[in-house]
Short mmCIF file of C-alpha atoms in Angstrom, two decimals:
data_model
loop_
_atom_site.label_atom_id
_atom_site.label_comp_id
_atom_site.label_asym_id
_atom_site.label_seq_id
_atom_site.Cartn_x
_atom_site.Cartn_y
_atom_site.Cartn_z
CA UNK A 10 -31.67 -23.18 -24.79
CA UNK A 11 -34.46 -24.18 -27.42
CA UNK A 12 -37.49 -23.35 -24.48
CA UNK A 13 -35.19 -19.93 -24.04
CA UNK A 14 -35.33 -19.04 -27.74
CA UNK A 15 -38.89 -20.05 -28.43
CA UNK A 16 -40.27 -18.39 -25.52
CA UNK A 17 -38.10 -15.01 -26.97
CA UNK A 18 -39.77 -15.47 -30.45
CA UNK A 19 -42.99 -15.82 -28.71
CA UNK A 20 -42.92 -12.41 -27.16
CA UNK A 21 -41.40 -10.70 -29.77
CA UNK A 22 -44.48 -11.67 -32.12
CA UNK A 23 -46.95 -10.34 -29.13
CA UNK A 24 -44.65 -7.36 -28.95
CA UNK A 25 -45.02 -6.89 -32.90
CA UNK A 26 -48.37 -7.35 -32.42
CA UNK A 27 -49.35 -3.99 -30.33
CA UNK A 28 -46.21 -2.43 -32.59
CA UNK A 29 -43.87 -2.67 -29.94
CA UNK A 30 -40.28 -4.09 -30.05
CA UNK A 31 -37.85 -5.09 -27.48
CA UNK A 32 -35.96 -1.90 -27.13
CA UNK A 33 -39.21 -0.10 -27.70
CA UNK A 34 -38.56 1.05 -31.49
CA UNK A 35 -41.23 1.22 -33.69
CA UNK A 36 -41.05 -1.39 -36.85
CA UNK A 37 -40.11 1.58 -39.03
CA UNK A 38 -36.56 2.82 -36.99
CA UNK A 39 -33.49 2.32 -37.11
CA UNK A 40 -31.10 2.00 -33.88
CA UNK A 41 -28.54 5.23 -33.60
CA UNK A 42 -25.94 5.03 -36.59
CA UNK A 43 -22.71 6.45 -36.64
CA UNK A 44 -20.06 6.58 -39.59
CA UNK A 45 -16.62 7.38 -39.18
CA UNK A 46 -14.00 7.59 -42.55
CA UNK A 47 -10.39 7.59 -42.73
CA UNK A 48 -9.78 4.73 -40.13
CA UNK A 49 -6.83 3.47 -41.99
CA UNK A 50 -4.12 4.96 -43.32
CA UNK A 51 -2.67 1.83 -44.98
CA UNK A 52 -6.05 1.79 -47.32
CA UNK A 53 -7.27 4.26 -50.13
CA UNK A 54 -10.58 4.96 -48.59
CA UNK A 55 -11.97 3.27 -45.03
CA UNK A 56 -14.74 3.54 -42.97
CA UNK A 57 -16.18 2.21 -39.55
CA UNK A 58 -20.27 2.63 -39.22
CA UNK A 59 -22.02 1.36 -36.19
CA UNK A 60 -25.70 0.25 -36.13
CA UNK A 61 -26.36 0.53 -32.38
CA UNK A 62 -24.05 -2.11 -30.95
CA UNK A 63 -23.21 -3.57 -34.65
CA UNK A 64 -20.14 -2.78 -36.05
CA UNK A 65 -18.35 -3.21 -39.45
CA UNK A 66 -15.24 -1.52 -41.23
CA UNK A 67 -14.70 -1.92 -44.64
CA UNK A 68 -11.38 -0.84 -46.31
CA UNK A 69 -10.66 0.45 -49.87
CA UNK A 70 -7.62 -1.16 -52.21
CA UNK A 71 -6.76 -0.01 -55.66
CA UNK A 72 -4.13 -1.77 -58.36
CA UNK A 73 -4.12 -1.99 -61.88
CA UNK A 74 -4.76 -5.23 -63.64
CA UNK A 75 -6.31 -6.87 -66.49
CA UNK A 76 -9.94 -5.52 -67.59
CA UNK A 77 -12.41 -8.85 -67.73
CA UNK A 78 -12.80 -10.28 -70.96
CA UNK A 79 -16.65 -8.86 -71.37
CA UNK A 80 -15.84 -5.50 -70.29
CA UNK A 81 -12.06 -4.48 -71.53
CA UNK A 82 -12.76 -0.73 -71.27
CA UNK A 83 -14.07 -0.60 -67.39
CA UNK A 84 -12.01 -0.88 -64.31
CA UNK A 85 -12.88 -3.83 -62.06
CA UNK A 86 -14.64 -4.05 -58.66
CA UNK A 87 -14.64 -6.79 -56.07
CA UNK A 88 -16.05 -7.46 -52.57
CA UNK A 89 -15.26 -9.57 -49.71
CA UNK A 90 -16.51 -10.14 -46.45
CA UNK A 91 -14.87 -11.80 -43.38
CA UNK A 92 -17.19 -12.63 -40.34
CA UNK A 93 -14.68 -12.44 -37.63
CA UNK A 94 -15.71 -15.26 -34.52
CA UNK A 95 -14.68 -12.16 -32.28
CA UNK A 96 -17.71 -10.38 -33.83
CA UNK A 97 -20.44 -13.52 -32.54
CA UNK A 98 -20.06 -16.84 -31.75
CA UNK A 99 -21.95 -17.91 -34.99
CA UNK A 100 -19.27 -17.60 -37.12
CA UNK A 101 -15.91 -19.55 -36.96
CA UNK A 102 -12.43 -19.60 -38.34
CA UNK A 103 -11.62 -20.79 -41.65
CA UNK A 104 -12.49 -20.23 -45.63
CA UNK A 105 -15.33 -17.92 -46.02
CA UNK A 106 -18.71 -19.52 -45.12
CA UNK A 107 -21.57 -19.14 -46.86
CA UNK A 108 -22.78 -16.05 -44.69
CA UNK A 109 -19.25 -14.09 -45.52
CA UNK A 110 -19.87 -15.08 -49.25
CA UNK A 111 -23.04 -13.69 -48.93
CA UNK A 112 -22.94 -10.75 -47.61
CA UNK A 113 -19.59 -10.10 -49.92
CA UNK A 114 -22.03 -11.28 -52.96
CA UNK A 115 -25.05 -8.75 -51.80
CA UNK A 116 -23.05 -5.40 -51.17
CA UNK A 117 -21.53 -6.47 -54.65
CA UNK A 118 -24.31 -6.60 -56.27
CA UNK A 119 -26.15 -3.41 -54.26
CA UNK A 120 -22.84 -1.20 -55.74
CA UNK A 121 -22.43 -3.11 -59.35
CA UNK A 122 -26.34 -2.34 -60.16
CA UNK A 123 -26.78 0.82 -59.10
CA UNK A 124 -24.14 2.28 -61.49
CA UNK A 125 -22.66 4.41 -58.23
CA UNK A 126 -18.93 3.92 -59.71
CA UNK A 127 -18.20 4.99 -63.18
CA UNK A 128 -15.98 2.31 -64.33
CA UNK A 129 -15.61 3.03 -67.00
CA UNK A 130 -13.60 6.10 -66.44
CA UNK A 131 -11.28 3.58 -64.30
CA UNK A 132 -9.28 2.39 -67.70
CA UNK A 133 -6.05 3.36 -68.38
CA UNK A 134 -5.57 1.05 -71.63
CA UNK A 135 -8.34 -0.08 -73.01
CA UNK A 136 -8.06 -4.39 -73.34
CA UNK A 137 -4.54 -4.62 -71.75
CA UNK A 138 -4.76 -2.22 -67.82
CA UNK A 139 -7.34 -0.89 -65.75
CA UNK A 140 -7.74 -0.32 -62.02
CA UNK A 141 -9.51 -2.58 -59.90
CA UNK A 142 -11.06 -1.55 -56.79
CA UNK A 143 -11.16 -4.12 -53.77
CA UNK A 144 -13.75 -3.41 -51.14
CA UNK A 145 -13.07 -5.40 -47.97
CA UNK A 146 -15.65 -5.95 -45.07
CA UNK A 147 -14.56 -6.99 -41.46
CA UNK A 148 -17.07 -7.60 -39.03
CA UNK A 149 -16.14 -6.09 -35.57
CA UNK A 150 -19.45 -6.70 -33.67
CA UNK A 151 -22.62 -8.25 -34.88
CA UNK A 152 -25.59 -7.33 -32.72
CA UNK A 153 -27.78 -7.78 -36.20
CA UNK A 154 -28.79 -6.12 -39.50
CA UNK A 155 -24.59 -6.48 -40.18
CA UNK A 156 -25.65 -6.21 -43.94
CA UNK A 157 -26.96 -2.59 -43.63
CA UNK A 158 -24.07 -1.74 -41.59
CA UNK A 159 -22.01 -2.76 -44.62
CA UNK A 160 -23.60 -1.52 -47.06
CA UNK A 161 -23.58 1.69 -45.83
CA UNK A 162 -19.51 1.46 -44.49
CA UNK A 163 -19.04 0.54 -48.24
CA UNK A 164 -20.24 3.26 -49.65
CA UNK A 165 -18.59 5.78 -47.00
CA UNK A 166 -15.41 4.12 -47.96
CA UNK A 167 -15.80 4.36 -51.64
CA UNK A 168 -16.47 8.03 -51.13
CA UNK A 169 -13.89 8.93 -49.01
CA UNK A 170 -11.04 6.59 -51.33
CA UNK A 171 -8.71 8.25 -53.39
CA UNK A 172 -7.14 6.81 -56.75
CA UNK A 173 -3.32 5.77 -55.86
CA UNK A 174 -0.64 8.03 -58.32
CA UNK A 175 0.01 5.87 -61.53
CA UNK A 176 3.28 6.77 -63.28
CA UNK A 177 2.43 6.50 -67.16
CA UNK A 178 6.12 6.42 -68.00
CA UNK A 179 6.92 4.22 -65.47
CA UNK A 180 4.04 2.30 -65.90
CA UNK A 181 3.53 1.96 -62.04
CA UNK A 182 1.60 2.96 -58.92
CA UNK A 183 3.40 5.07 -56.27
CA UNK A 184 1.58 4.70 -52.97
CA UNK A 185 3.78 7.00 -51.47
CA UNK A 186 2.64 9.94 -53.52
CA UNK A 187 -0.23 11.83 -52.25
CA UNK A 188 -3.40 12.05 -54.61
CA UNK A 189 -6.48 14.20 -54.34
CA UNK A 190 -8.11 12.14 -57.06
CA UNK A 191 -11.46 10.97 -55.98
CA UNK A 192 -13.24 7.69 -57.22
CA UNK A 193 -15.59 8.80 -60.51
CA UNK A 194 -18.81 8.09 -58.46
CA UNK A 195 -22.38 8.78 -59.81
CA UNK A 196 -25.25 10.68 -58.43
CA UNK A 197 -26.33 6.77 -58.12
CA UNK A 198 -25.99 6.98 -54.49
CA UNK A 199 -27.58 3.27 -53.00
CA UNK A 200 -29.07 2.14 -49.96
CA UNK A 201 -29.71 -0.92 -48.88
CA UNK A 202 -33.33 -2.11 -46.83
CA UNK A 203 -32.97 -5.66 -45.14
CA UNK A 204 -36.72 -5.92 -44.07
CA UNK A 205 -37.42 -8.89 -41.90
CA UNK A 206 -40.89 -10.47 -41.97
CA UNK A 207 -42.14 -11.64 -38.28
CA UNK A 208 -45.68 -12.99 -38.81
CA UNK A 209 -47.31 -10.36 -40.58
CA UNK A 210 -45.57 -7.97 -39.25
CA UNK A 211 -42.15 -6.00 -41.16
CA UNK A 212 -39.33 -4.94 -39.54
CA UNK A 213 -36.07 -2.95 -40.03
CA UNK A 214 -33.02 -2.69 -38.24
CA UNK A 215 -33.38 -6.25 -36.40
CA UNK A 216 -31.48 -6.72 -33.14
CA UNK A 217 -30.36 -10.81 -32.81
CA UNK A 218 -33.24 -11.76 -31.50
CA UNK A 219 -35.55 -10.15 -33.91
CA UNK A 220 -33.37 -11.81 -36.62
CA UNK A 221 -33.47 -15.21 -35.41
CA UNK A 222 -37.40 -15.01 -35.00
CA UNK A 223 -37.73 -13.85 -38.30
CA UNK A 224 -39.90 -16.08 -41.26
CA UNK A 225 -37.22 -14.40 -43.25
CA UNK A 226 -35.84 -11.22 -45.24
CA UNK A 227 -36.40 -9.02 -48.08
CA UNK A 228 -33.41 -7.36 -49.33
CA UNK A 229 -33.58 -4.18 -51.28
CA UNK A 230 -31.07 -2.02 -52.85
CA UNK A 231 -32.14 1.40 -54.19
CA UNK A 232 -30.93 4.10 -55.45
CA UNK A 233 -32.43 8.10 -54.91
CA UNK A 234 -34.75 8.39 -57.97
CA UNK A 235 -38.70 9.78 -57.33
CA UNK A 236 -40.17 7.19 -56.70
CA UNK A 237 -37.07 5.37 -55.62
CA UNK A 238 -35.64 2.14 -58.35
CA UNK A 239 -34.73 -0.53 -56.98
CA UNK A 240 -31.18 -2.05 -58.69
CA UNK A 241 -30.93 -5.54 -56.59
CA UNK A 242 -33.04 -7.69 -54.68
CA UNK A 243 -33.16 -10.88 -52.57
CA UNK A 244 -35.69 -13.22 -50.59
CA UNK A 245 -34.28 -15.77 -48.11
CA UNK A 246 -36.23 -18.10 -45.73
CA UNK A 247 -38.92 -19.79 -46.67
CA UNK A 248 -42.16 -17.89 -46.86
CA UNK A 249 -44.01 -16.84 -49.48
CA UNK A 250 -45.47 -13.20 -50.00
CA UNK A 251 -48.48 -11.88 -51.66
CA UNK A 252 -48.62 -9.16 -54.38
CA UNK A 253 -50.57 -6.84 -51.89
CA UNK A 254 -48.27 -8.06 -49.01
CA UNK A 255 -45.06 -6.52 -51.33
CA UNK A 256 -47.05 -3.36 -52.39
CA UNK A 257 -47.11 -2.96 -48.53
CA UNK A 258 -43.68 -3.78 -47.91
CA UNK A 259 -42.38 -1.43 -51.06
CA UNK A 260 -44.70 1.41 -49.57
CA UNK A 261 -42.60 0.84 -46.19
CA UNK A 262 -39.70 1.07 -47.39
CA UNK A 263 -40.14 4.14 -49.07
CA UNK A 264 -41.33 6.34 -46.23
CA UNK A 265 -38.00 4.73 -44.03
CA UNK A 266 -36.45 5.79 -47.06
CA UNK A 267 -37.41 9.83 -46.84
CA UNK A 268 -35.66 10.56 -43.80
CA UNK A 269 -32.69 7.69 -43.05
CA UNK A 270 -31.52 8.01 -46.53
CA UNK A 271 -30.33 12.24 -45.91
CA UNK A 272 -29.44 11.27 -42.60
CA UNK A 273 -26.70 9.17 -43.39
CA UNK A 274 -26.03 11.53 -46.56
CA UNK A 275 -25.10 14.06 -44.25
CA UNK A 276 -23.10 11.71 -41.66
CA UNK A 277 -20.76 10.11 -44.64
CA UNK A 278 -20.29 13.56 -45.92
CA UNK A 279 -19.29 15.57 -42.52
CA UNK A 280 -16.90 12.36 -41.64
CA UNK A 281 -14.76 12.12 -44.73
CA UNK A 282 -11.06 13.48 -44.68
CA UNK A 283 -10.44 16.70 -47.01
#
């Protein structure tokens, strides 16, 4: 198994090196994506996105509760992941591992910085009841790059959610009653980048392979400003990266940026229920 695997990393670097990949991508593309919203009809927003054979669905909860301390005039927002052993052989059953807490922690952080949801326009009483929005992450099939999947399935989800009917008088949420309210989201629209660094070489969209040859990953969060801002960022693996080597990186990110970014734009926005 180790001669397997090194021998695979060895040819994807020679591959990488005459810009050629495995399933004969260039660095720079992405695999075909697909989004589909309104999976669930138990949730208030849902949606499944594929990443060629990756698959994640994330689901959208809303209840009131109490506002946190430092904020008592926003709502609340939390994310969870759960890396089903169904979905790869890498993960197993149990407590969240650190990958699940991860990947829960980075499309947290992608949504909380980029200001995309308006909390505060999610409080009802201001230090005593707000809502809180759960966003929940199930991985179906991991075939790599399951953080851009996501990312992306969070965001469809948001979008296509609907606030649950809260009786004032009653002081109570009534599933049961249909609402048209939409989430008070910003033009903040993000995206996330997970650029992988083979050699010298970056990469998007990894297959398994690609990821597990890897030196490591850049992850980027941005949101649609000219030239794009980036609102969250993380390095893992151990490598270290050069000023010029980032320039590079941030100037490849924004031309991937010009044409997947509308692309999914219009694929969120032709799935979601009326």
């Amino acid at each position: 198994m180790i001669e397997e695997s090194n021998l695979t990393t060895k040819r994807i670097h020679e591959y990488l090196e005459h810009g050629h990949r495995f399933d004969k991508r260039n660095p720079d593309e992405y695999r075909e994506i697909t989004v589909e919203c309104g999976i669930s009809k138990k949730s208030e927003g849902s949606a499944k996105v594929k990443i060629g054979k990756t698959e994640v669905w994330v689901g959208v909860k809303m209840e009131t509760a109490e506002p946190y301390p430092d904020s008592p005039d926003k709502g609340n927002l939390m994310v969870t992941a759960e890396l089903s052993p169904l979905s790869h052989q890498k993960y197993e059953y149990g407590p969240p591992k650190f990958d699940a807490i991860e990947l829960g922690r980075l499309v947290d952080r992608g949504l909380r910085e980029s200001k995309f949801i308006d909390l505060s326009k999610l409080c009802i009483e201001k230090g005593e009841k707000v809502w809180q929005i759960f966003v929940d992450v199930y991985s179906i099939n991991d075939d790599g790059n399951l953080l851009d999947a996501a990312f992306i399935a969070a965001v469809a989800a948001l979008k296509d959610a609907k606030i649950p009917f809260y009786d004032k008088k009653e002081e109570k949420i009534d599933y049961e009653k249909p609402s048209k309210e939409k989430l008070p989201l910003t033009e903040n629209e993000p995206f996330n980048f997970s650029v992988f660094l083979i050699g010298d070489k970056f990469i998007i969209d990894p297959i398994q392979d690609e990821e597990s040859a890897s030196d490591g990953r850049l992850v980027l969060a941005v949101t649609p400003t000219k030239p794009i801002s980036i609102c969250s960022m993380q390095k893992s693996g151990e490598f270290e990266i050069s000023e010029e080597k980032f320039s590079e990186m941030l100037d490849f990110v924004e031309k991937i940026y010009k044409t997947i970014f509308p692309k999914v734009q219009k694929l969120i926005e032709s799935s979601i229920k009326k």
